[in-house]
């Protein structure tokens, strides 16, 4: 029988024993312990601090495979604890022991290859790897890359069982384990909160949101079957992505990663999730991402809440990274479209369609010389820090934290004088030229041949101030929209023109149509 406090992997004849490390959720939420036993057996789970029993519960292993699940009593953060699970079946008693069990907040990290990049692949990798020894109360876990046509109760394989961070497991290899974004996000939380943090990595490069979504979530967006055609990927230049997989990335079949790499984790009591994905959807169902991504969030929340016997918050905080860059020469606008759709077309989060979410803007972190391809920028420290600020504000209620870049709260158009004032919701730090980053849509313009046409045109900034950006459109008679940073690669590294004056966070892209 197996009894992980958080899911360790498949049933084994050699269950974990003394010396293993675990991280469980802290009070007021209750941690779930579950595993497999003989059908009808009595399983007693005891949590001990030293010799004192802190919690003791007995349940019956049931169902076709003898699944059992126990809710521990609420435990405050800290440890270490010892966990004993005993099975009594036909007068035979078998036991497993889990040592060095800690209680804290557990976060799930999901997505594709930018979340998959290990610490050894990022800028200042040696310094980051050296930090591992200073965070023994951060615990790491990585699910193996597996897919399934049906929902699994158990992970088919585990790459990294619950472990204390080391330079070796943080820098194991390229695009393996452990996630740099997940690690830096977690160690920042552990440093601030001063209690244990558990990090669960379940990622696969080159995968679309549909592969991570249940059939229920996909049906909410009118999707049922993976399209029977080649899926072109923007993640790897010149590489075609097929409906199953190729040598460059992961499966694109709907729900197969939900089935194999998320569904087995649902019993966990988690604090929240962070997500870095979307590049693959620049070539698949791009215009549906404003439905599929919010639907995934809603469905994960419902599923984790139900799977943990109501212990995971049904509106748990969900953070994500807005896409960075890919190619300066990109002609289509799929990257900015996905960035916009990542916010359910609001441009910012939280919003009415995506409550209790937070976002790290990354379009100013382009890395054209990255040895892993320009779609894989190496500055994951900045990405993780921006996620961390969002988590402090949204997940932990720190209202003094600046976690959002400036966003327009009002746009006034003066057609008689061919200019508009864009008023932002906070003071601006203007760091560069704005002449080519704002655009207006000239509609029904008449050319020299007398034909009407519509097009986007750069709108130069004439008089920026602390909160108001004035842009001119003297070459247009009719303006029906304005947008900011609407390109794959809108600026050089950390040189987008607009940041927040207080927090130094980049203004996200936006598009606004006028009635």
Short mmCIF file of N, CA and C in Angstrom, two decimals, residues 113-129 131 170-171 173-175 178-185 187 276 367 370-372 376-384:
data_model
loop_
_atom_site.label_atom_id
_atom_site.label_comp_id
_atom_site.label_asym_id
_atom_site.label_seq_id
_atom_site.Cartn_x
_atom_site.Cartn_y
_atom_site.Cartn_z
N UNK A 113 7.14 24.67 -22.23
CA UNK A 113 8.59 24.63 -22.06
C UNK A 113 9.19 25.81 -21.29
N UNK A 114 8.55 26.99 -21.32
CA UNK A 114 9.11 28.10 -20.55
C UNK A 114 8.95 27.87 -19.04
N UNK A 115 7.95 27.09 -18.66
CA UNK A 115 7.86 26.67 -17.27
C UNK A 115 8.79 25.49 -17.01
N UNK A 116 9.09 24.74 -18.04
CA UNK A 116 9.90 23.53 -17.94
C UNK A 116 11.39 23.83 -17.81
N UNK A 117 11.85 24.98 -18.27
CA UNK A 117 13.27 25.32 -18.23
C UNK A 117 13.81 25.21 -16.80
N UNK A 118 14.92 24.53 -16.65
CA UNK A 118 15.50 24.31 -15.32
C UNK A 118 16.38 25.50 -14.92
N UNK A 119 16.78 25.50 -13.66
CA UNK A 119 17.59 26.59 -13.14
C UNK A 119 18.93 26.67 -13.88
N UNK A 120 19.46 25.55 -14.33
CA UNK A 120 20.75 25.55 -15.02
C UNK A 120 20.68 26.26 -16.37
N UNK A 121 19.48 26.51 -16.89
CA UNK A 121 19.33 27.12 -18.21
C UNK A 121 19.14 28.64 -18.16
N UNK A 122 19.03 29.23 -17.00
CA UNK A 122 18.65 30.63 -16.92
C UNK A 122 19.86 31.52 -16.66
N UNK A 123 19.66 32.82 -16.78
CA UNK A 123 20.71 33.78 -16.44
C UNK A 123 21.06 33.66 -14.95
N UNK A 124 22.34 33.85 -14.64
CA UNK A 124 22.83 33.77 -13.24
C UNK A 124 22.51 32.42 -12.62
N UNK A 125 22.63 31.35 -13.42
CA UNK A 125 22.27 30.02 -12.95
C UNK A 125 23.11 29.58 -11.76
N UNK A 126 24.40 29.84 -11.80
CA UNK A 126 25.27 29.37 -10.71
C UNK A 126 24.89 30.01 -9.39
N UNK A 127 24.54 31.30 -9.41
CA UNK A 127 24.12 31.96 -8.17
C UNK A 127 22.81 31.38 -7.66
N UNK A 128 21.90 31.09 -8.58
CA UNK A 128 20.61 30.55 -8.16
C UNK A 128 20.75 29.13 -7.62
N UNK A 129 21.59 28.32 -8.24
CA UNK A 129 21.80 26.96 -7.76
C UNK A 129 22.41 26.96 -6.36
N UNK A 131 21.76 28.95 -4.05
CA UNK A 131 20.76 29.31 -3.05
C UNK A 131 20.00 28.09 -2.53
N UNK A 170 17.81 20.91 -8.92
CA UNK A 170 17.35 22.15 -9.53
C UNK A 170 17.94 22.34 -10.92
N UNK A 171 19.10 21.77 -11.17
CA UNK A 171 19.76 21.93 -12.45
C UNK A 171 19.98 20.61 -13.15
N UNK A 173 18.90 19.05 -15.81
CA UNK A 173 19.15 18.99 -17.25
C UNK A 173 18.32 20.03 -17.95
N UNK A 174 18.37 20.05 -19.26
CA UNK A 174 17.60 21.01 -20.04
C UNK A 174 16.15 20.53 -20.19
N UNK A 175 15.21 21.39 -19.81
CA UNK A 175 13.78 21.12 -19.97
C UNK A 175 13.39 19.80 -19.29
N UNK A 178 14.49 20.85 -12.21
CA UNK A 178 13.23 21.38 -11.73
C UNK A 178 12.99 22.74 -12.36
N UNK A 179 11.72 23.14 -12.51
CA UNK A 179 11.35 24.39 -13.15
C UNK A 179 11.96 25.60 -12.44
N UNK A 180 12.66 26.44 -13.22
CA UNK A 180 13.27 27.64 -12.65
C UNK A 180 12.21 28.63 -12.17
N UNK A 181 11.17 28.85 -12.98
CA UNK A 181 10.11 29.79 -12.59
C UNK A 181 9.43 29.31 -11.32
N UNK A 182 9.11 28.03 -11.26
CA UNK A 182 8.44 27.46 -10.08
C UNK A 182 9.33 27.59 -8.85
N UNK A 183 10.61 27.24 -8.99
CA UNK A 183 11.54 27.29 -7.85
C UNK A 183 11.70 28.71 -7.32
N UNK A 184 11.98 29.68 -8.20
CA UNK A 184 12.24 31.04 -7.74
C UNK A 184 10.97 31.64 -7.13
N UNK A 185 9.84 31.36 -7.74
CA UNK A 185 8.56 31.79 -7.17
C UNK A 185 8.40 31.22 -5.76
N UNK A 187 10.72 29.89 -3.62
CA UNK A 187 11.69 30.31 -2.61
C UNK A 187 11.44 31.76 -2.17
N UNK A 276 2.52 28.82 -17.09
CA UNK A 276 3.25 29.50 -18.17
C UNK A 276 3.03 28.68 -19.43
N UNK A 367 14.76 37.68 -25.62
CA UNK A 367 16.14 37.20 -25.51
C UNK A 367 16.53 36.59 -26.85
N UNK A 370 19.20 33.76 -26.94
CA UNK A 370 19.07 32.59 -26.08
C UNK A 370 19.52 31.34 -26.82
N UNK A 371 20.41 30.54 -26.23
CA UNK A 371 20.86 29.30 -26.89
C UNK A 371 19.75 28.26 -27.03
N UNK A 372 18.62 28.50 -26.36
CA UNK A 372 17.50 27.56 -26.42
C UNK A 372 16.42 28.03 -27.39
N UNK A 376 12.50 31.08 -25.83
CA UNK A 376 12.84 30.69 -24.46
C UNK A 376 13.78 31.71 -23.82
N UNK A 377 13.27 32.87 -23.45
CA UNK A 377 14.13 33.87 -22.78
C UNK A 377 14.67 33.34 -21.47
N UNK A 378 15.91 33.73 -21.15
CA UNK A 378 16.59 33.16 -19.98
C UNK A 378 16.33 33.92 -18.69
N UNK A 379 15.77 35.13 -18.77
CA UNK A 379 15.53 35.89 -17.54
C UNK A 379 14.26 35.38 -16.86
N UNK A 380 14.39 34.28 -16.17
CA UNK A 380 13.26 33.73 -15.42
C UNK A 380 13.19 34.31 -14.01
N UNK A 381 14.25 34.98 -13.57
CA UNK A 381 14.23 35.63 -12.25
C UNK A 381 13.20 36.74 -12.22
N UNK A 382 13.17 37.57 -13.27
CA UNK A 382 12.20 38.66 -13.34
C UNK A 382 10.79 38.12 -13.47
N UNK A 383 10.61 37.09 -14.30
CA UNK A 383 9.29 36.48 -14.46
C UNK A 383 8.77 35.99 -13.12
N UNK A 384 9.60 35.22 -12.40
CA UNK A 384 9.17 34.65 -11.12
C UNK A 384 8.92 35.73 -10.08
#
